[in-house]
Amino acid sequence: MQRYFVKQRTNGNRFLIENEDRHHIVKVMRMQIGDQIICVDQEGKQAVCALAEITDTSVVADVVQWEDKVSELPITITIASGLPKGDKLEWIIQKGTELGAHQFLPFSAARSVVKWDEKKAEKKIDRWQKIAKEAAEQSHRSFLPDVTSVITFKDLLVKSKDFHYKLVAFEEESRNGETSVFAATLKKMNKGDTLLIVFGPEGGLTDEEVKQLRDSDFAVCGLGPRILRTETAPLYALSAISYHFELMR
């Protein structure tokens, strides 16, 4: 069954679907009255629904059965990526959503080659959010990750105050054989805790950036003996977190 994140419920057991999702149901999937879909509300509650009405502007779906499935990680993870080149951030958002990330926070790092263009910001963010939405639907998430606008490194330090735990993945720690900080942090975390993990762009983070992160109570960690690309490291971290909290239970 197709899955849709729906913002509106007209009452406790009726969903109102509009815009692109309405187009997808009617024009792409060519569904009819009585066909079933899965609707997820803004609180993460999901239900099998049957199409009850189809109009030129909306689709109405009535709940057939509420589901009690858990597909979210027990901790809330934000991935902060130093703005990379090309479509690498899109890859991080798509695959990171599939792996359970809660939020993506791109930032302008000292070694970011790409410079953020505010004139194109709205279209970029809409595209990133659409990629996250499609990945969340495909991977049967019950939560739609948030993708923020690109922020400065200074703003990243300010936002970091809102998290229970903070890590920065630094290749020099991997080169030096550091192996314990990442695992030790996960062991300390409890259900509902928040974790911010910072990753540098292609050229990595500068020593000064790492110093400022340390001064802001970030723990600096390695991610194994191999040096990972900027688009690979977040996916490695999310996979390890999933293994720790979901497969080792």
PDB file of N, CA, C and O in Angstrom, residues 3 7 13 63 90 94 101 110 129-130 134 146 184 192 200 220 223 234:
ATOM      1  N   ARG A   3       1.954   4.955   0.980  1.00  0.00           N
ATOM      2  CA  ARG A   3       1.957   5.657   2.271  1.00  0.00           C
ATOM      3  C   ARG A   3       2.042   7.157   2.027  1.00  0.00           C
ATOM      4  O   ARG A   3       2.818   7.624   1.195  1.00  0.00           O
ATOM      5  N   LYS A   7      -1.318  16.207   6.517  1.00  0.00           N
ATOM      6  CA  LYS A   7      -1.332  17.285   7.503  1.00  0.00           C
ATOM      7  C   LYS A   7      -2.711  17.496   8.112  1.00  0.00           C
ATOM      8  O   LYS A   7      -2.832  18.012   9.223  1.00  0.00           O
ATOM      9  N   ASN A  13     -11.257  10.219  12.432  1.00  0.00           N
ATOM     10  CA  ASN A  13     -11.067   9.056  11.567  1.00  0.00           C
ATOM     11  C   ASN A  13     -11.197   9.372  10.085  1.00  0.00           C
ATOM     12  O   ASN A  13     -11.580   8.514   9.291  1.00  0.00           O
ATOM     13  N   VAL A  63     -10.511   6.067   7.949  1.00  0.00           N
ATOM     14  CA  VAL A  63      -9.711   5.060   8.648  1.00  0.00           C
ATOM     15  C   VAL A  63     -10.445   3.724   8.673  1.00  0.00           C
ATOM     16  O   VAL A  63     -11.615   3.642   9.050  1.00  0.00           O
ATOM     17  N   GLU A  90      21.861  15.748  -1.134  1.00  0.00           N
ATOM     18  CA  GLU A  90      20.615  15.054  -1.472  1.00  0.00           C
ATOM     19  C   GLU A  90      20.730  13.567  -1.151  1.00  0.00           C
ATOM     20  O   GLU A  90      19.780  12.945  -0.654  1.00  0.00           O
ATOM     21  N   GLN A  94      18.410  11.579   1.499  1.00  0.00           N
ATOM     22  CA  GLN A  94      17.616  10.412   1.082  1.00  0.00           C
ATOM     23  C   GLN A  94      17.961   9.175   1.899  1.00  0.00           C
ATOM     24  O   GLN A  94      17.096   8.533   2.511  1.00  0.00           O
ATOM     25  N   ALA A 101      17.213   9.126  10.454  1.00  0.00           N
ATOM     26  CA  ALA A 101      17.529  10.472  10.942  1.00  0.00           C
ATOM     27  C   ALA A 101      16.254  11.280  11.154  1.00  0.00           C
ATOM     28  O   ALA A 101      15.272  11.150  10.420  1.00  0.00           O
ATOM     29  N   ALA A 110      34.218  26.062   6.891  1.00  0.00           N
ATOM     30  CA  ALA A 110      35.341  26.835   6.341  1.00  0.00           C
ATOM     31  C   ALA A 110      35.823  26.256   5.015  1.00  0.00           C
ATOM     32  O   ALA A 110      36.238  27.002   4.119  1.00  0.00           O
ATOM     33  N   GLN A 129      13.304  18.793   1.092  1.00  0.00           N
ATOM     34  CA  GLN A 129      12.185  18.287   1.886  1.00  0.00           C
ATOM     35  C   GLN A 129      11.387  17.243   1.108  1.00  0.00           C
ATOM     36  O   GLN A 129      10.891  16.262   1.686  1.00  0.00           O
ATOM     37  N   LYS A 130      11.263  17.440  -0.198  1.00  0.00           N
ATOM     38  CA  LYS A 130      10.557  16.464  -1.031  1.00  0.00           C
ATOM     39  C   LYS A 130      11.318  15.138  -1.068  1.00  0.00           C
ATOM     40  O   LYS A 130      10.725  14.056  -1.001  1.00  0.00           O
ATOM     41  N   GLU A 134       9.715  11.586   0.232  1.00  0.00           N
ATOM     42  CA  GLU A 134       9.620  10.373  -0.583  1.00  0.00           C
ATOM     43  C   GLU A 134      10.387   9.220   0.045  1.00  0.00           C
ATOM     44  O   GLU A 134       9.936   8.061   0.014  1.00  0.00           O
ATOM     45  N   ASP A 146      12.884  16.745   9.151  1.00  0.00           N
ATOM     46  CA  ASP A 146      12.948  18.158   8.814  1.00  0.00           C
ATOM     47  C   ASP A 146      14.309  18.463   8.200  1.00  0.00           C
ATOM     48  O   ASP A 146      15.338  17.986   8.691  1.00  0.00           O
ATOM     49  N   ALA A 184      30.770   4.623  23.397  1.00  0.00           N
ATOM     50  CA  ALA A 184      30.523   4.997  24.789  1.00  0.00           C
ATOM     51  C   ALA A 184      29.361   5.985  24.892  1.00  0.00           C
ATOM     52  O   ALA A 184      28.558   5.915  25.833  1.00  0.00           O
ATOM     53  N   GLY A 192      14.400   8.569  23.956  1.00  0.00           N
ATOM     54  CA  GLY A 192      13.942   9.950  23.969  1.00  0.00           C
ATOM     55  C   GLY A 192      15.047  10.985  23.979  1.00  0.00           C
ATOM     56  O   GLY A 192      14.785  12.173  23.774  1.00  0.00           O
ATOM     57  N   GLY A 200      32.153  17.059   8.572  1.00  0.00           N
ATOM     58  CA  GLY A 200      32.733  18.103   7.739  1.00  0.00           C
ATOM     59  C   GLY A 200      32.430  17.911   6.268  1.00  0.00           C
ATOM     60  O   GLY A 200      31.912  16.870   5.852  1.00  0.00           O
ATOM     61  N   VAL A 220      34.682  14.514  20.477  1.00  0.00           N
ATOM     62  CA  VAL A 220      35.270  14.249  19.160  1.00  0.00           C
ATOM     63  C   VAL A 220      35.513  12.756  19.031  1.00  0.00           C
ATOM     64  O   VAL A 220      36.100  12.122  19.915  1.00  0.00           O
ATOM     65  N   LEU A 223      35.371   7.132  13.393  1.00  0.00           N
ATOM     66  CA  LEU A 223      34.367   6.170  12.921  1.00  0.00           C
ATOM     67  C   LEU A 223      35.079   4.977  12.288  1.00  0.00           C
ATOM     68  O   LEU A 223      34.832   4.608  11.142  1.00  0.00           O
ATOM     69  N   PRO A 234      27.916   9.982   7.543  1.00  0.00           N
ATOM     70  CA  PRO A 234      26.636  10.020   8.262  1.00  0.00           C
ATOM     71  C   PRO A 234      25.866   8.705   8.169  1.00  0.00           C
ATOM     72  O   PRO A 234      25.204   8.292   9.126  1.00  0.00           O
TER      73      PRO A 234
END
